[in-house]
XYZ file of C-alpha atoms in Angstrom:
403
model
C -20.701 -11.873 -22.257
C -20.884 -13.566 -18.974
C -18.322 -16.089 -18.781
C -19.093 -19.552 -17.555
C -18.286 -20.508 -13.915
C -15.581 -22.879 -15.553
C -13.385 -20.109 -16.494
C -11.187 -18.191 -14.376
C -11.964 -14.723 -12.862
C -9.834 -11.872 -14.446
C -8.483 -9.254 -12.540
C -6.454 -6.447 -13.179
C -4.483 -4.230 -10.423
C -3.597 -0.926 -11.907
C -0.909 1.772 -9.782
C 0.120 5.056 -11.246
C 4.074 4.558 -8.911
C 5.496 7.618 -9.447
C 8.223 6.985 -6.378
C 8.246 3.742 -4.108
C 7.142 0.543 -4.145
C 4.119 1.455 -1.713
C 1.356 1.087 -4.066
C 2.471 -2.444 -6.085
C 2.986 -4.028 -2.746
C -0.546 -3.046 -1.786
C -1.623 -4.120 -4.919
C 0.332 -7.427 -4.807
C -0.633 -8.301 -1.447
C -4.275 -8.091 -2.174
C -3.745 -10.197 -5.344
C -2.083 -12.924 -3.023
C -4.986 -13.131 -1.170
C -7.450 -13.453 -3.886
C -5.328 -15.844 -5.607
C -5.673 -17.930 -2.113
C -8.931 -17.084 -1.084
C -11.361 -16.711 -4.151
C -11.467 -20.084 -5.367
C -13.382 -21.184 -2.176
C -15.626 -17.882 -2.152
C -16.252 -18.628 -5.874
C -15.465 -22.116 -6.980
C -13.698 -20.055 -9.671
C -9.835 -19.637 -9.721
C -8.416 -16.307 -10.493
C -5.744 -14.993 -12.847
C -4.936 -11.775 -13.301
C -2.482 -8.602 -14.192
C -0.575 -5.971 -12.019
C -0.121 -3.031 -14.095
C 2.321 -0.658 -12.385
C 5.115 2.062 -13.430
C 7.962 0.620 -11.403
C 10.805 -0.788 -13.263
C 11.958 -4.156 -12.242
C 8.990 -5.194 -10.184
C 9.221 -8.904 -10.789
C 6.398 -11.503 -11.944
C 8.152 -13.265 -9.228
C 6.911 -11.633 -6.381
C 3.106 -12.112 -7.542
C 1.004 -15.165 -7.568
C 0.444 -18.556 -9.203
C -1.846 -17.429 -12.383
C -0.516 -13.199 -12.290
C 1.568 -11.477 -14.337
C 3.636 -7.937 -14.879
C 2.917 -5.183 -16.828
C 5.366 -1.919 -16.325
C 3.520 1.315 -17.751
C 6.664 4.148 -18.885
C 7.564 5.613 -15.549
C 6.390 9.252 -14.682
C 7.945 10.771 -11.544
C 7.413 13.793 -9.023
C 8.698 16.551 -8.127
C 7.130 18.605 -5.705
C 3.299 17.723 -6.433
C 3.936 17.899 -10.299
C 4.660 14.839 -12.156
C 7.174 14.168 -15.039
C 8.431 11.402 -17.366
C 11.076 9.391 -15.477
C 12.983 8.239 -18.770
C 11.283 9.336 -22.056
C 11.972 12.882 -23.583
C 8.564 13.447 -23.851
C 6.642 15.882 -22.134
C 4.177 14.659 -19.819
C 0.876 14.472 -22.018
C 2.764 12.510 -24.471
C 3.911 9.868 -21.489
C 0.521 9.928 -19.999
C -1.392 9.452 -23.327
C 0.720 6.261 -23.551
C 0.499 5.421 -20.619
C -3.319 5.306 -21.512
C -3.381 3.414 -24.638
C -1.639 0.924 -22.781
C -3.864 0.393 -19.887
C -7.035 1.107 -22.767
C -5.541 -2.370 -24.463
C -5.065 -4.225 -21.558
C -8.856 -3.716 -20.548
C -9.729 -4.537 -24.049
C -7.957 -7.821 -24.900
C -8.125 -9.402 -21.115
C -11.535 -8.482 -20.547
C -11.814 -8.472 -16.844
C -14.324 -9.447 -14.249
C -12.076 -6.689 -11.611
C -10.627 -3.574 -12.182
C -8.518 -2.377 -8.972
C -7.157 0.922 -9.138
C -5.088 1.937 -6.492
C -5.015 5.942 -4.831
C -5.568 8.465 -7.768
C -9.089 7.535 -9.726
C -8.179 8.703 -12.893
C -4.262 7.732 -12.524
C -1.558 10.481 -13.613
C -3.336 13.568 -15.639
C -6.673 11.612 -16.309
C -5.108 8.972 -18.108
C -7.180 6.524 -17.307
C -10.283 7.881 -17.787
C -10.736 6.792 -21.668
C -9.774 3.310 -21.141
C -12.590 3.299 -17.945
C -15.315 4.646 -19.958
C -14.285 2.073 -22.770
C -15.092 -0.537 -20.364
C -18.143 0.915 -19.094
C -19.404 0.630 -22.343
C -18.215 -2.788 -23.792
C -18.385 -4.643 -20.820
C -20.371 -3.341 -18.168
C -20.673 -6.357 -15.951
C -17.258 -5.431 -15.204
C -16.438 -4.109 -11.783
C -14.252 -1.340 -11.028
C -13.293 -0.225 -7.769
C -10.918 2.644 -5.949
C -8.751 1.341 -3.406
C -7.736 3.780 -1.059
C -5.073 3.893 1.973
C -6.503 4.765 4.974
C -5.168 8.251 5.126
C -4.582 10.449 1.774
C -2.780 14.031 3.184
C -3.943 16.678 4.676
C -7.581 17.955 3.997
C -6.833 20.989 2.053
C -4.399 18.894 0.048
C -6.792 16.111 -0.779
C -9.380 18.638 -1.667
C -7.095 20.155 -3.876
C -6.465 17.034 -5.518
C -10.134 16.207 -5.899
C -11.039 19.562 -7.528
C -9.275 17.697 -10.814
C -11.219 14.334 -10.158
C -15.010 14.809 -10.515
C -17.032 13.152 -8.238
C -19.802 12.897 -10.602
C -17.111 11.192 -12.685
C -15.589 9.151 -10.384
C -19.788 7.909 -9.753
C -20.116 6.847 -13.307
C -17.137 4.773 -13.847
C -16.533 3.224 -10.431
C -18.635 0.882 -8.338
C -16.977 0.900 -4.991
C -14.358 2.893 -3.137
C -12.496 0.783 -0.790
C -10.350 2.177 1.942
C -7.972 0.125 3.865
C -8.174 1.044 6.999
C -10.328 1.389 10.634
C -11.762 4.387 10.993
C -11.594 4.160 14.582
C -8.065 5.112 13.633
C -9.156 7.591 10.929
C -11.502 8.341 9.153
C -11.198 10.194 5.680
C -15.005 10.933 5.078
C -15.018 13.243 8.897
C -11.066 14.728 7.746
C -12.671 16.444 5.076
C -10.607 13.896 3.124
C -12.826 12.579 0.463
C -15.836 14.288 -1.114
C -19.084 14.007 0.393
C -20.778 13.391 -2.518
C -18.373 9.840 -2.625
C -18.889 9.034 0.701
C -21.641 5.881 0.106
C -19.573 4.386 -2.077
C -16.865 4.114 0.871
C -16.648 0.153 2.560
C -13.659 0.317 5.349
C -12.052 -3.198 5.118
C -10.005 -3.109 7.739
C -5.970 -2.362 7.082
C -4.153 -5.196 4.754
C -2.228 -6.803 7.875
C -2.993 -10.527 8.848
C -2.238 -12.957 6.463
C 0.463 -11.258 4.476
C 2.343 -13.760 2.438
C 5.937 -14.685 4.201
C 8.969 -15.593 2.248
C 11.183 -18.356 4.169
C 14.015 -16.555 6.667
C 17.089 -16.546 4.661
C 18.596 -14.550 7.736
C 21.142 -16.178 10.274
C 20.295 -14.214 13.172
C 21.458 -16.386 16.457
C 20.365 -13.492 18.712
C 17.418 -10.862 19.720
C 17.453 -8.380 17.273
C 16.012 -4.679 16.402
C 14.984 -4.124 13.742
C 15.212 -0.553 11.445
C 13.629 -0.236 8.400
C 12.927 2.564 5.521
C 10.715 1.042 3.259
C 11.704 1.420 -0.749
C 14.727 4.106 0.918
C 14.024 6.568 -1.959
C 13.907 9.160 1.838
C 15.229 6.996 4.281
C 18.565 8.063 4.827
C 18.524 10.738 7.602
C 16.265 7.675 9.709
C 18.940 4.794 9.186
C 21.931 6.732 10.087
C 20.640 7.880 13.276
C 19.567 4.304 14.285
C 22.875 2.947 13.102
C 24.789 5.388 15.272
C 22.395 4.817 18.532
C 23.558 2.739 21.386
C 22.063 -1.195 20.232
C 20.746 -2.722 23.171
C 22.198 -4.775 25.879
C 22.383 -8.790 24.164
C 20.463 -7.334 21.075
C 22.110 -7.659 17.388
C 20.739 -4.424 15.046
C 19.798 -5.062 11.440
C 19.340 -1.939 9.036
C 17.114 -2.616 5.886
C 18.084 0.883 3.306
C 15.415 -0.392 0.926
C 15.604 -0.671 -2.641
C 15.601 2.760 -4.183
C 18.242 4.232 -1.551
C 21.450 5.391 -3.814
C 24.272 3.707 -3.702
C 26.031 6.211 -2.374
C 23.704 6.848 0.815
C 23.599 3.264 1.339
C 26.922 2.837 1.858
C 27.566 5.455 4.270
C 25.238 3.579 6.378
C 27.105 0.975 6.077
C 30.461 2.921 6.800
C 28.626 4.091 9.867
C 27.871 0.668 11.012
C 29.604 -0.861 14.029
C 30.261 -4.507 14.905
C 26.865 -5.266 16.823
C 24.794 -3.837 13.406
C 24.456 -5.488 9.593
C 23.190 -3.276 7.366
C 21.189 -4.705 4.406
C 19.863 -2.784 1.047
C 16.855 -4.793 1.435
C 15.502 -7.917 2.032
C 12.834 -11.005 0.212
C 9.604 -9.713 2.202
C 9.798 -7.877 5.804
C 6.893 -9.159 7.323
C 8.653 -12.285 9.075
C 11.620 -10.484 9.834
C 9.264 -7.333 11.442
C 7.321 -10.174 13.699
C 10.717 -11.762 14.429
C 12.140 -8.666 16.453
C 12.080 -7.144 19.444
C 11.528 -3.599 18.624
C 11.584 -1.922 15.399
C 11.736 1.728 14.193
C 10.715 2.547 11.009
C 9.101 5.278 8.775
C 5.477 4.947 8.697
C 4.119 4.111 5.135
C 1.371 2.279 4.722
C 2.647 -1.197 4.136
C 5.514 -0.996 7.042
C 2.724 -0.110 8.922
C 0.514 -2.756 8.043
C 3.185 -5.527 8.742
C 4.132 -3.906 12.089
C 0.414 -3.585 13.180
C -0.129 -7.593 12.530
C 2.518 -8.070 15.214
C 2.774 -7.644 18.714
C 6.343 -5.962 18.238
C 6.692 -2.412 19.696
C 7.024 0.070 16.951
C 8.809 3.746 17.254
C 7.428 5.179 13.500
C 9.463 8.242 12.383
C 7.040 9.836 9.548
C 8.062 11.454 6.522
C 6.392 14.954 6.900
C 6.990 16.323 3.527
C 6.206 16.516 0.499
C 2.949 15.114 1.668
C 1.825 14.622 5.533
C 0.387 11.229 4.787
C 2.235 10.017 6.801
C 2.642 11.849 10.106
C -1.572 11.763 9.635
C -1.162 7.811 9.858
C 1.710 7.801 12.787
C -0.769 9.850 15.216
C -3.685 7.685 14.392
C -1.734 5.370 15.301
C -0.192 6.612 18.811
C -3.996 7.857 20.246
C -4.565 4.381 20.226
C -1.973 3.294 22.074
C -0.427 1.054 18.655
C 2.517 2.905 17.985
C 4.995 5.233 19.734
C 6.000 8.728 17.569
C 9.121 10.750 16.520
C 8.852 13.212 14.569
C 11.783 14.276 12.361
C 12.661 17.461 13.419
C 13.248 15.664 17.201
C 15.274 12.399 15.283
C 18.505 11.750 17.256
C 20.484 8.648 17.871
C 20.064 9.169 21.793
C 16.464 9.336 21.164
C 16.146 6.131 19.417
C 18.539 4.564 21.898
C 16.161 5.709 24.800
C 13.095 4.469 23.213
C 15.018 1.235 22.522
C 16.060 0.565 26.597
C 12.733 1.143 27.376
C 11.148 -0.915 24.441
C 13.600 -3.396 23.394
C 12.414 -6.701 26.214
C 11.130 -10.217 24.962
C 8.326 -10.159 26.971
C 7.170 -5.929 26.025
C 4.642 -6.670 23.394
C 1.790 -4.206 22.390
C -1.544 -5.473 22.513
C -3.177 -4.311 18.826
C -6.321 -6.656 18.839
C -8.567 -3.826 19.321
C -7.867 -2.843 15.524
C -9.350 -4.335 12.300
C -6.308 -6.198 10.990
C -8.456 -8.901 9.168
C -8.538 -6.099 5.611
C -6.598 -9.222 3.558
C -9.839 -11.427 4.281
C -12.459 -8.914 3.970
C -11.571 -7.548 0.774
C -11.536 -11.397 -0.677
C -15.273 -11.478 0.189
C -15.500 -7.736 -1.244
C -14.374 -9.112 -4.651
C -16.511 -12.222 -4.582
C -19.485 -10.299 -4.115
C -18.675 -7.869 -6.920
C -17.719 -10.676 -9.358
C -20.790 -13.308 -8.264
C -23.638 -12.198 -10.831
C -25.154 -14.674 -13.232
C -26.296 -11.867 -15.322
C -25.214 -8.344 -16.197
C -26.387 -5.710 -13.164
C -28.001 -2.318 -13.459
C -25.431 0.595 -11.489
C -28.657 0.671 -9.421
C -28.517 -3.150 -8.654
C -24.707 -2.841 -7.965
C -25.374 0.059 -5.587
C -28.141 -1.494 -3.368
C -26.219 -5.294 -3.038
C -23.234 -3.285 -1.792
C -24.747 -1.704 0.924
């Protein structure tokens, strides 16, 4: 059934979040700009769910007309994944997992399936309740959104050897990356399987127009800024900035993140001195990041993607293990003259004190223009397209109109 142009669009986010809150921000940030931007693409407003495996991720954070779901959590160590909580094995978590997502696509019906990084999500658990939907409500668009970079080649191929491309063909229309591959591109890296590669559309990276919450922070002076995204890893990163020299005039503030222990968060804040406040972690960073002077942070994708919307000079310390995702994205970054580098084994307080005397001036800003920053309005027209037919399409007919 084709629903009347009365009714709202449904859309449903899905991300597997095994550790971090990288891949419901993505998700939530892209549902902020539909919510905003669909109604005039469409005349249709949207409403929709964001069906993640993060405990406590709040309805909110999300917009006017979304809601929550939290799958059972699965975790990883190493490259292999686990249940979280349950004492279950993992085909019994995953299995659930699946019935879940199975009757969410069933009773909500959606016009726009999103599902963030891994295809099939954890084990192939999504691939029953995809096929389902295939089949009972094939107007129904489903798409892969990708970050710009995945891991190294021979990791990602690795990783596709349990995804089929032929597979991946049948029950997905698009796969959207969000990214520039003038910084990189995954179908060249060896990245993504050739046989995928015209179902790729590069939207540019989810930067401009990232919703703001109001500055709760009384900050009366210039101010660097050091950040570690959810802090889950961030430790080693914020207690070398908090013990480097803060800049001449300059107040420091330290944001742990969420998932930092307790334990590590307060010995950065034991380590603190008078000229730095330390934070766990703060309503959204993307005012405070355009606020600053300088900042130094890890380099996950949505850091990144607030930084590179800014002017601010960035010093991005990757995480370089378990996956190199990261480091990948950070010298991307650098050839281009966006971001400056320091890689872990080199981390020092000295060195981020250097890098912050020679950074850390009002009128230093970085020139990023020459990047596609604009992903948050693109991929609005992305899902407009996909969820504008008066009548059910062929896969042929979806093909050809996205080209």
């Amino acid at each position: 059934m084709v629903r009347s142009v009365q009714e709202p669009l449904r859309v449903v986010f899905y991300s597997h979040d095994s550790q971090g809150l990288g891949h419901f921000r993505r998700n939530r940030a892209i549902a902020h700009s539909l919510s905003q931007r669909l109604p005039h693409l469409t005349g249709r407003p949207v409403t929709g769910l964001l069906v993640n495996g993060v405990a406590g991720t709040s309805s909110a954070s999300v917009p006017d007309g979304f809601d929550v779901v939290t799958l059972p959590a699965v975790t990883k160590s190493g490259r292999s994944y686990g249940p979280r909580k349950l004492d279950v094995g993992l085909d019994a978590v995953t299995a659930l997992r699946g019935e879940i997502v199975r009757g969410i696509l069933s009773s909500f019906a959606p016009d726009l399936v999103v599902i963030d990084r891994h295809a099939l999500g954890v084990g192939g658990e999504l691939a029953p309740a995809l096929a389902d939907l295939r089949a009972t409500r094939p107007q129904a668009s489903v798409v892969l959104g990708l970050r710009e970079v995945l891991d190294s080649p021979e990791v990602a191929r690795a990783e596709w050897l349990r995804t089929p491309p032929d597979l991946v063909r049948e029950l997905f229309d698009e796969i959207w990356v969000y990214g520039d591959p003038r910084v990189h591109d995954l179908r060249t890296s060896g990245e993504l399987p050739a046989p995928l590669h015209d179902l790729v559309r590069y939207l540019g990276y989810l930067a401009h127009g990232r919703a703001e919450d109001p500055d709760v922070l009384d900050l009366d002076r210039p101010y660097v800024l050091t950040t570690a995204g959810g802090g889950c890893d961030g430790t080693t990163l914020c207690l070398a900035a908090t013990a480097a020299r803060v800049p001449a005039g300059h107040r420091h503030l330290v944001v742990t993140g969420p998932q930092m222990s307790q334990a590590d968060h307060r010995a950065v804040e034991l380590a603190a001195t008078a000229a730095t406040r330390v934070l766990r972690s703060v309503p959204d960073a993307a005012g405070l990041i355009r606020r600053a002077t300088a900042t130094v942070s890890m380099a996950g994708y949505n850091t990144v993607a607030e930084t590179m919307a800014t002017a601010v000079p960035a010093l991005l310390v990757p995480r370089e293990w378990p996956r190199r995702e990261q480091l990948i994205r950070a010298q991307g970054l650098a050839a281009v003259g966006a971001a400056d580098v320091l890689r872990q084994g080199d981390l020092t307080p000295e060195r981020i004190a250097t890098w912050w005397t020679g950074r850390a001036r009002e009128r230093d800003r970085i020139d990023r223009r020459h990047l596609d920053l604009a992903g948050l309005a693109t991929v609005a027209r992305a899902a407009a397209r996909l969820t504008a037919y008066s009548s059910v399409p062929t896969q042929e007919e979806r093909h050809a109109l996205a080209v």
